[in-house]
Coordinates of N, CA and C in Angstrom, one line a residue:
M28 N 157.6 169.5 128.8 CA 156.8 169.2 128.3 C 155.2 168.8 129.3
A29 N 154.1 168.0 128.0 CA 152.8 168.7 128.9 C 152.2 166.9 129.3
Y30 N 152.4 166.4 130.2 CA 151.4 165.3 130.3 C 149.9 164.9 131.1
R31 N 149.0 164.5 130.5 CA 148.0 164.5 130.1 C 147.5 162.7 131.4
R32 N 146.6 162.7 132.7 CA 147.0 161.6 132.9 C 145.1 161.3 133.1
N33 N 144.2 160.3 133.2 CA 142.7 159.5 133.8 C 142.9 160.0 134.9
V34 N 141.7 159.7 135.3 CA 140.7 159.5 137.0 C 141.9 159.3 137.6
A35 N 141.9 158.7 137.3 CA 142.9 156.9 138.4 C 144.3 157.5 138.7
G36 N 144.7 158.4 137.4 CA 145.9 158.7 138.3 C 147.0 158.7 137.6
Q37 N 146.7 157.9 136.0 CA 147.1 157.2 134.9 C 147.7 158.1 134.2
L38 N 148.8 158.0 133.7 CA 149.7 158.8 132.4 C 149.2 158.0 131.4
L39 N 148.1 158.6 130.9 CA 147.7 158.3 130.1 C 148.9 158.5 127.9
G40 N 149.3 160.2 128.1 CA 150.1 161.0 127.6 C 151.4 161.5 128.0
E41 N 152.1 162.2 126.5 CA 152.8 163.3 126.9 C 154.2 163.2 125.5
K42 N 153.6 164.9 126.4 CA 154.4 165.1 124.7 C 155.2 166.8 126.1
Y43 N 157.1 166.1 124.1 CA 158.1 166.8 124.1 C 158.1 167.7 123.4
A44 N 158.6 169.3 124.1 CA 158.8 169.7 123.7 C 160.2 171.3 123.6
G45 N 160.8 170.9 122.6 CA 162.3 171.6 122.8 C 163.6 170.0 122.5
G46 N 164.6 170.6 122.8 CA 165.5 169.9 122.9 C 165.6 168.7 122.3
P47 N 166.5 167.3 122.0 CA 165.7 166.0 121.1 C 165.1 165.5 121.1
L48 N 163.9 165.6 121.8 CA 162.8 165.0 121.7 C 161.8 165.7 121.6
N49 N 162.1 166.9 121.1 CA 161.7 168.1 120.4 C 159.7 167.2 119.6
G50 N 158.9 167.1 119.9 CA 157.4 166.7 118.7 C 157.4 165.0 119.6
L51 N 158.1 164.2 120.2 CA 157.9 162.9 120.7 C 156.6 163.1 121.8
T52 N 155.3 162.3 121.1 CA 154.4 161.5 122.0 C 154.7 160.5 123.1
V53 N 154.1 159.8 123.8 CA 154.2 158.5 124.2 C 152.7 158.6 125.1
T54 N 151.6 157.1 124.0 CA 150.4 157.6 124.4 C 150.2 156.2 125.9
N55 N 149.5 156.0 126.0 CA 149.8 154.9 126.8 C 148.0 154.8 126.7
R56 N 147.5 153.0 127.2 CA 145.9 152.6 127.3 C 145.6 152.3 127.3
Y57 N 144.2 151.8 128.7 CA 144.3 151.0 129.5 C 143.2 150.1 129.7
D58 N 142.7 149.0 130.2 CA 141.6 148.1 130.1 C 141.0 149.2 131.1
Q59 N 139.2 148.4 131.4 CA 138.7 148.4 132.3 C 139.3 147.6 134.1
L60 N 139.5 147.3 134.2 CA 140.7 147.0 135.7 C 142.1 147.5 135.5
L61 N 142.0 148.7 135.1 CA 143.0 150.4 135.0 C 144.3 149.2 134.1
R62 N 144.4 148.4 133.7 CA 145.4 147.7 132.9 C 146.4 148.9 131.8
R63 N 148.1 149.1 131.7 CA 148.4 149.1 130.5 C 148.0 148.1 129.2
T64 N 146.9 148.2 128.1 CA 146.8 147.4 127.5 C 147.7 147.6 126.3
N65 N 148.3 148.8 125.8 CA 149.3 149.9 125.2 C 149.3 151.0 125.1
V66 N 150.7 150.8 124.4 CA 152.1 151.9 124.6 C 152.3 151.7 123.7
A67 N 152.7 153.9 123.3 CA 153.1 153.9 122.1 C 154.1 155.0 121.7
T68 N 154.6 155.6 120.5 CA 155.7 156.9 120.3 C 154.4 157.3 119.0
L69 N 154.7 159.3 118.6 CA 155.0 158.6 117.8 C 155.5 159.9 118.0
N70 N 156.2 160.6 117.0 CA 157.0 161.5 116.5 C 155.8 163.6 115.9
A71 N 156.8 164.3 115.4 CA 156.2 165.4 115.4 C 154.8 165.3 113.8
S72 N 154.9 164.7 113.2 CA 154.2 165.2 112.5 C 152.9 162.9 112.9
L73 N 152.5 163.2 114.4 CA 152.9 161.6 114.5 C 152.2 160.8 113.6
A74 N 153.2 160.2 113.4 CA 153.3 159.0 113.4 C 153.9 157.9 114.1
S75 N 153.4 156.4 114.1 CA 153.9 156.0 114.7 C 155.5 155.5 114.3
L76 N 155.9 155.3 115.9 CA 158.0 154.9 115.3 C 157.7 154.0 116.6
S77 N 156.8 153.7 117.1 CA 156.7 152.1 117.9 C 155.8 151.6 118.4
S78 N 155.8 150.7 118.6 CA 153.7 150.0 119.5 C 153.9 148.7 119.9
T79 N 153.2 149.0 121.1 CA 153.5 147.8 122.7 C 152.0 147.2 122.8
A80 N 151.2 145.9 122.2 CA 150.5 145.5 122.9 C 150.5 144.9 124.2
Y81 N 149.9 145.2 125.2 CA 150.0 144.0 126.4 C 148.9 143.1 126.7
S82 N 148.1 141.9 126.7 CA 147.3 141.0 127.2 C 147.3 140.3 128.1
H83 N 146.2 140.7 128.6 CA 146.7 140.0 130.3 C 145.7 139.2 130.1
H84 N 146.4 137.8 131.2 CA 145.5 136.9 131.5 C 144.0 137.1 132.2
Q85 N 142.5 136.7 132.0 CA 141.7 136.9 133.2 C 141.3 136.9 134.0
P86 N 141.1 137.8 135.1 CA 140.6 137.1 136.6 C 139.9 136.6 137.1
L87 N 140.8 135.6 138.1 CA 140.1 134.2 137.9 C 139.2 134.5 139.8
C88 N 137.7 134.0 139.4 CA 136.8 133.6 140.7 C 136.9 132.8 140.7
R89 N 136.5 132.8 142.4 CA 136.4 130.9 143.0 C 134.8 130.8 142.8
A90 N 134.4 129.8 142.6 CA 132.6 129.6 142.7 C 132.9 127.6 143.8
I91 N 132.1 128.1 144.9 CA 132.2 127.8 146.0 C 130.8 125.7 145.6
A92 N 130.7 124.9 145.1 CA 129.4 124.7 145.3 C 129.5 123.5 146.5
S93 N 128.3 124.0 146.8 CA 127.5 122.5 147.9 C 127.4 121.1 147.1
D94 N 127.1 119.9 147.9 CA 127.2 119.1 147.5 C 125.7 118.5 147.2
R95 N 125.3 119.0 149.1 CA 124.4 118.9 149.3 C 122.9 120.1 149.2
D96 N 121.9 120.5 148.8 CA 120.8 121.7 147.8 C 120.0 121.9 149.3
D97 N 121.0 121.5 150.6 CA 120.4 122.3 151.7 C 120.5 124.0 151.7
R98 N 118.6 124.3 152.7 CA 118.9 125.9 152.4 C 118.6 126.0 153.4
D99 N 119.0 127.4 154.1 CA 118.7 128.2 155.6 C 117.3 128.5 155.7
R100 N 116.2 129.1 156.6 CA 115.0 129.1 156.8 C 115.0 131.1 155.6
S101 N 116.2 131.7 155.4 CA 116.0 132.3 154.3 C 116.9 132.4 152.8
G102 N 116.5 130.8 152.5 CA 117.4 130.5 151.1 C 118.4 130.7 151.0
F103 N 119.1 130.9 151.9 CA 120.6 130.8 151.4 C 121.7 129.5 151.5
P104 N 122.2 128.7 151.2 CA 122.6 127.0 150.6 C 123.2 127.2 151.8
I105 N 123.3 125.3 152.8 CA 124.1 125.1 153.8 C 125.0 124.5 153.6
L106 N 126.5 124.9 153.1 CA 127.8 124.0 152.4 C 127.9 123.2 153.9
R107 N 128.0 122.1 153.8 CA 128.2 120.4 153.7 C 129.7 119.9 153.2
A108 N 130.3 119.8 152.4 CA 131.7 119.4 151.3 C 131.5 121.0 150.9
E109 N 132.7 122.1 149.5 CA 132.5 122.5 149.2 C 133.3 121.5 148.3
I110 N 133.2 121.7 147.2 CA 134.7 122.4 146.0 C 134.9 123.5 144.9
V111 N 135.7 124.2 144.8 CA 136.8 125.4 144.5 C 136.6 125.1 143.2
L112 N 136.5 126.1 142.7 CA 137.3 126.1 141.0 C 137.7 127.6 141.3
N113 N 138.5 127.6 139.9 CA 139.6 128.8 140.0 C 138.7 128.9 137.8
I114 N 138.4 130.1 138.5 CA 137.2 129.4 136.7 C 137.3 131.3 135.6
P115 N 136.9 131.4 135.2 CA 137.3 133.0 134.9 C 136.1 133.8 134.6
C116 N 136.1 134.6 135.8 CA 135.1 135.5 136.7 C 133.9 135.7 135.1
N117 N 134.0 135.8 133.8 CA 132.3 135.5 132.6 C 132.3 134.9 132.8
L118 N 133.2 133.6 133.9 CA 132.5 133.0 133.5 C 131.2 132.1 134.4
F119 N 131.7 133.1 135.7 CA 130.9 132.4 137.1 C 130.1 132.9 137.1
R120 N 129.0 134.3 136.2 CA 127.7 134.0 136.5 C 126.4 133.2 136.2
D121 N 127.8 132.5 134.4 CA 126.4 131.4 134.5 C 126.4 130.2 134.6
L122 N 127.9 129.3 136.3 CA 127.3 129.1 137.5 C 126.2 128.9 138.4
L123 N 125.7 130.9 138.2 CA 124.5 130.3 139.6 C 123.1 130.7 139.1

């Protein structure tokens, strides 16, 4: 049996040689957040035996907004009251 791993140590694939699993290959793919997105099994001819795709919800970021636009001497906002929003992180930068 042979294993392949990414730099984070996650299993990218394994290939069996000999025995009842001879030629079987299992592959994994991961997204940029190191979450598994795909797993597939292949036979010795590399034909797909099965495959599964995973979807993950986008991570949420916390945006805090002030009800006033007061700023300290360095220009940072001074919060008087806060509104906390849980929003997808890719939209977070549009609020800034």
